[in-house]
XYZ file of C-alpha atoms in Angstrom:
233
model
C -0.023 -0.023 0.031
C 1.124 3.511 -0.829
C 2.013 5.603 2.518
C -0.698 8.039 1.757
C -3.563 6.447 -0.360
C -5.825 9.377 -0.225
C -3.893 10.499 -3.414
C -6.385 7.851 -5.009
C -9.871 8.755 -3.438
C -10.708 10.071 -6.865
C -12.411 6.616 -6.856
C -15.278 8.165 -4.737
C -16.408 10.134 -8.157
C -16.254 6.890 -9.862
C -17.537 4.084 -7.251
C -16.284 0.451 -7.437
C -18.698 -1.662 -8.986
C -22.545 -1.112 -8.817
C -24.086 1.078 -6.028
C -25.028 -0.405 -2.938
C -27.979 0.095 -0.824
C -25.661 0.711 1.975
C -21.847 1.382 2.769
C -19.523 -1.426 2.947
C -18.363 -1.381 6.940
C -14.855 -1.898 7.345
C -12.310 -2.700 10.342
C -8.567 -2.256 10.203
C -6.308 -4.330 12.120
C -2.589 -3.160 11.400
C 0.179 -2.122 13.998
C 2.234 0.215 11.522
C 0.582 3.539 12.192
C 0.965 4.940 8.664
C -0.423 2.118 7.015
C -3.425 1.821 9.304
C -4.000 5.595 9.085
C -3.837 5.635 5.350
C -6.164 2.444 5.017
C -8.726 4.230 7.226
C -8.367 7.524 5.207
C -9.078 5.601 1.889
C -11.715 3.546 3.226
C -13.597 6.488 4.932
C -12.997 9.050 2.282
C -14.480 6.885 -0.777
C -18.085 6.565 -1.479
C -19.621 3.547 -0.503
C -17.377 2.466 2.166
C -16.923 3.265 5.971
C -14.260 2.562 8.490
C -16.031 1.280 11.610
C -12.566 0.921 13.693
C -8.931 0.537 13.239
C -6.913 -1.478 15.565
C -3.128 -1.728 16.653
C -3.601 -5.484 17.995
C -5.891 -8.371 17.816
C -6.241 -7.787 21.649
C -7.435 -4.441 21.106
C -9.738 -5.369 18.282
C -11.233 -8.326 19.865
C -12.294 -6.359 23.201
C -14.562 -3.993 21.232
C -15.200 -5.095 17.529
C -18.385 -6.560 18.166
C -19.908 -3.255 19.549
C -20.180 -2.308 15.918
C -19.357 -5.004 13.871
C -18.154 -4.602 10.473
C -18.851 -6.369 7.145
C -15.176 -6.862 6.426
C -12.058 -6.760 8.521
C -8.704 -6.089 6.990
C -5.889 -8.062 8.871
C -2.444 -8.187 9.260
C -0.546 -11.371 10.340
C 2.441 -10.202 12.208
C 1.080 -8.243 14.704
C 2.308 -7.737 18.556
C 1.119 -10.315 20.540
C -1.644 -12.577 19.119
C -1.057 -13.154 15.586
C -3.679 -12.310 12.835
C -4.129 -15.919 11.992
C -4.771 -16.741 15.517
C -7.285 -13.639 15.825
C -9.307 -14.987 12.685
C -9.920 -18.323 14.460
C -11.543 -16.444 17.191
C -13.374 -13.938 15.491
C -14.903 -16.806 13.212
C -16.012 -18.556 16.341
C -17.672 -15.559 17.559
C -18.960 -14.043 14.337
C -19.122 -16.827 11.808
C -20.848 -14.095 9.333
C -17.872 -11.659 9.518
C -15.648 -11.544 6.542
C -11.921 -11.410 7.344
C -9.189 -10.649 4.490
C -5.652 -10.902 5.386
C -3.704 -7.826 4.170
C -0.092 -8.771 4.742
C 3.767 -8.767 3.254
C 3.939 -12.643 4.132
C 3.543 -14.782 1.010
C 4.959 -18.053 2.065
C 2.724 -21.007 1.846
C 2.531 -21.976 5.431
C 1.073 -18.703 6.198
C -1.228 -18.719 3.454
C -2.506 -22.059 4.145
C -3.094 -21.428 7.746
C -4.949 -18.338 7.267
C -7.298 -19.668 4.499
C -7.963 -22.681 7.148
C -8.607 -20.799 10.055
C -11.323 -18.580 8.094
C -9.909 -15.795 5.894
C -11.975 -15.326 2.569
C -9.144 -13.498 0.982
C -5.426 -12.737 0.936
C -3.955 -9.814 -0.219
C -0.394 -8.446 -0.037
C 0.400 -4.971 1.054
C 1.751 -3.803 -2.182
C -2.134 -4.028 -3.585
C -3.304 -0.707 -5.401
C -5.630 1.038 -3.422
C -8.385 0.559 -6.149
C -7.887 -3.082 -6.461
C -8.272 -3.069 -2.441
C -11.741 -1.390 -2.529
C -12.701 -3.685 -5.224
C -11.539 -6.763 -3.268
C -13.824 -5.431 -0.188
C -16.509 -5.273 -2.595
C -15.792 -9.175 -4.035
C -15.790 -10.405 -0.643
C -18.945 -8.793 0.053
C -20.393 -10.415 -3.137
C -19.306 -13.800 -2.177
C -15.952 -14.066 -3.430
C -12.440 -14.654 -2.332
C -10.179 -11.989 -3.266
C -6.264 -12.964 -3.810
C -3.416 -11.121 -5.057
C -2.429 -12.754 -8.448
C 0.765 -14.271 -7.015
C -1.200 -15.676 -4.012
C -3.482 -17.151 -6.129
C -0.961 -18.853 -8.208
C 0.727 -20.116 -4.991
C -2.599 -21.242 -3.788
C -3.150 -23.508 -7.040
C 0.283 -24.746 -6.725
C -0.047 -25.704 -2.965
C -3.182 -27.477 -3.525
C -1.536 -29.590 -6.364
C 1.144 -30.340 -3.972
C -0.603 -31.417 -1.030
C -2.276 -34.627 -2.363
C -2.302 -37.407 0.123
C -0.735 -40.714 -0.023
C -3.020 -43.113 -1.902
C -3.719 -45.269 1.252
C -3.526 -42.171 3.857
C -5.505 -44.301 6.611
C -5.714 -42.916 10.222
C -8.122 -45.325 11.470
C -10.783 -42.672 12.504
C -14.026 -44.285 13.391
C -17.410 -43.000 11.306
C -18.325 -40.665 14.567
C -14.633 -39.219 14.669
C -14.931 -38.674 11.230
C -18.245 -37.083 11.498
C -16.868 -34.652 14.365
C -13.739 -33.596 12.329
C -16.155 -32.701 9.485
C -18.117 -30.235 11.890
C -15.046 -28.727 12.795
C -13.772 -28.303 9.350
C -17.134 -26.402 8.759
C -16.154 -24.216 11.569
C -18.021 -25.675 14.729
C -16.594 -25.215 18.153
C -16.939 -27.933 20.527
C -19.968 -26.456 21.994
C -21.974 -26.179 18.658
C -20.616 -29.737 17.597
C -21.993 -31.228 21.044
C -25.524 -29.697 20.119
C -25.225 -31.052 16.270
C -24.398 -34.651 17.612
C -26.760 -34.268 20.703
C -23.729 -35.240 23.133
C -22.071 -33.394 25.954
C -19.265 -31.200 25.601
C -17.472 -33.400 27.932
C -17.783 -36.074 25.171
C -16.911 -34.149 22.672
C -13.384 -33.154 24.592
C -12.869 -37.330 24.717
C -13.338 -37.928 21.034
C -11.248 -34.983 20.139
C -8.393 -36.394 22.355
C -8.555 -39.462 20.489
C -8.713 -37.964 17.208
C -5.678 -35.813 18.133
C -3.804 -39.117 19.083
C -4.587 -40.612 15.879
C -3.789 -37.658 13.587
C -0.739 -36.903 15.659
C -1.689 -33.246 16.079
C -1.930 -30.875 19.314
C -4.735 -28.382 18.479
C -8.195 -27.946 16.784
C -6.407 -26.095 14.100
C -3.845 -28.519 13.519
C -6.396 -31.102 12.971
C -8.767 -29.240 10.639
C -5.520 -28.430 8.631
C -4.666 -32.057 8.505
C -8.310 -33.109 7.414
C -7.954 -30.564 4.544
C -4.481 -31.592 3.318
C -5.315 -35.389 3.307
C -9.111 -35.017 2.568
C -10.115 -36.799 5.389
C -13.847 -35.341 5.356
C -15.904 -34.728 2.399
């Protein structure tokens, strides 16, 4: 992003896409002040968009973002304290409809995959031109998954390379597979327990067995492995 993207706010005289009945509400989580303030100025100064909060850290955002929930949050990954990826997991559990787009300098496979598995609907690099950034917000609200071109290429390559072994078998029971599928779909222990009509303690018991079989140590690792090895459909 340019240091002062306000020079591009002529987009307000030529709105991105078709007119909307209400502005796209955007929150920003970015620790670098110049970038944070530049993004806020771009969004607030463009017709059809509103900046509903800018935060220096995930901890700060998590404290107040639900008081004025945006449509989309633009989030950095490398933040002081909690990372943006961990923040995505928490926000998606609290607000499943909230759209989360990574805006970062990181373009390595591991962070891209982890962010998308955690619940990000898009992944943009910080060199994204302002007009493209605004279009990406609109694309996300319309149901799309905006990505920088180089990120989209890496995603295609990544998914070609993560084919599981022909006979990948972790000996999951049908019940464990069903539970794992619920987690992949975004459920937490409480909502999975309700879906399966069992107690949260029962879910915890089965999750420990799943962790042992998959050789993982967390829900996010289990979901990532399920997706990589196509353990659920």
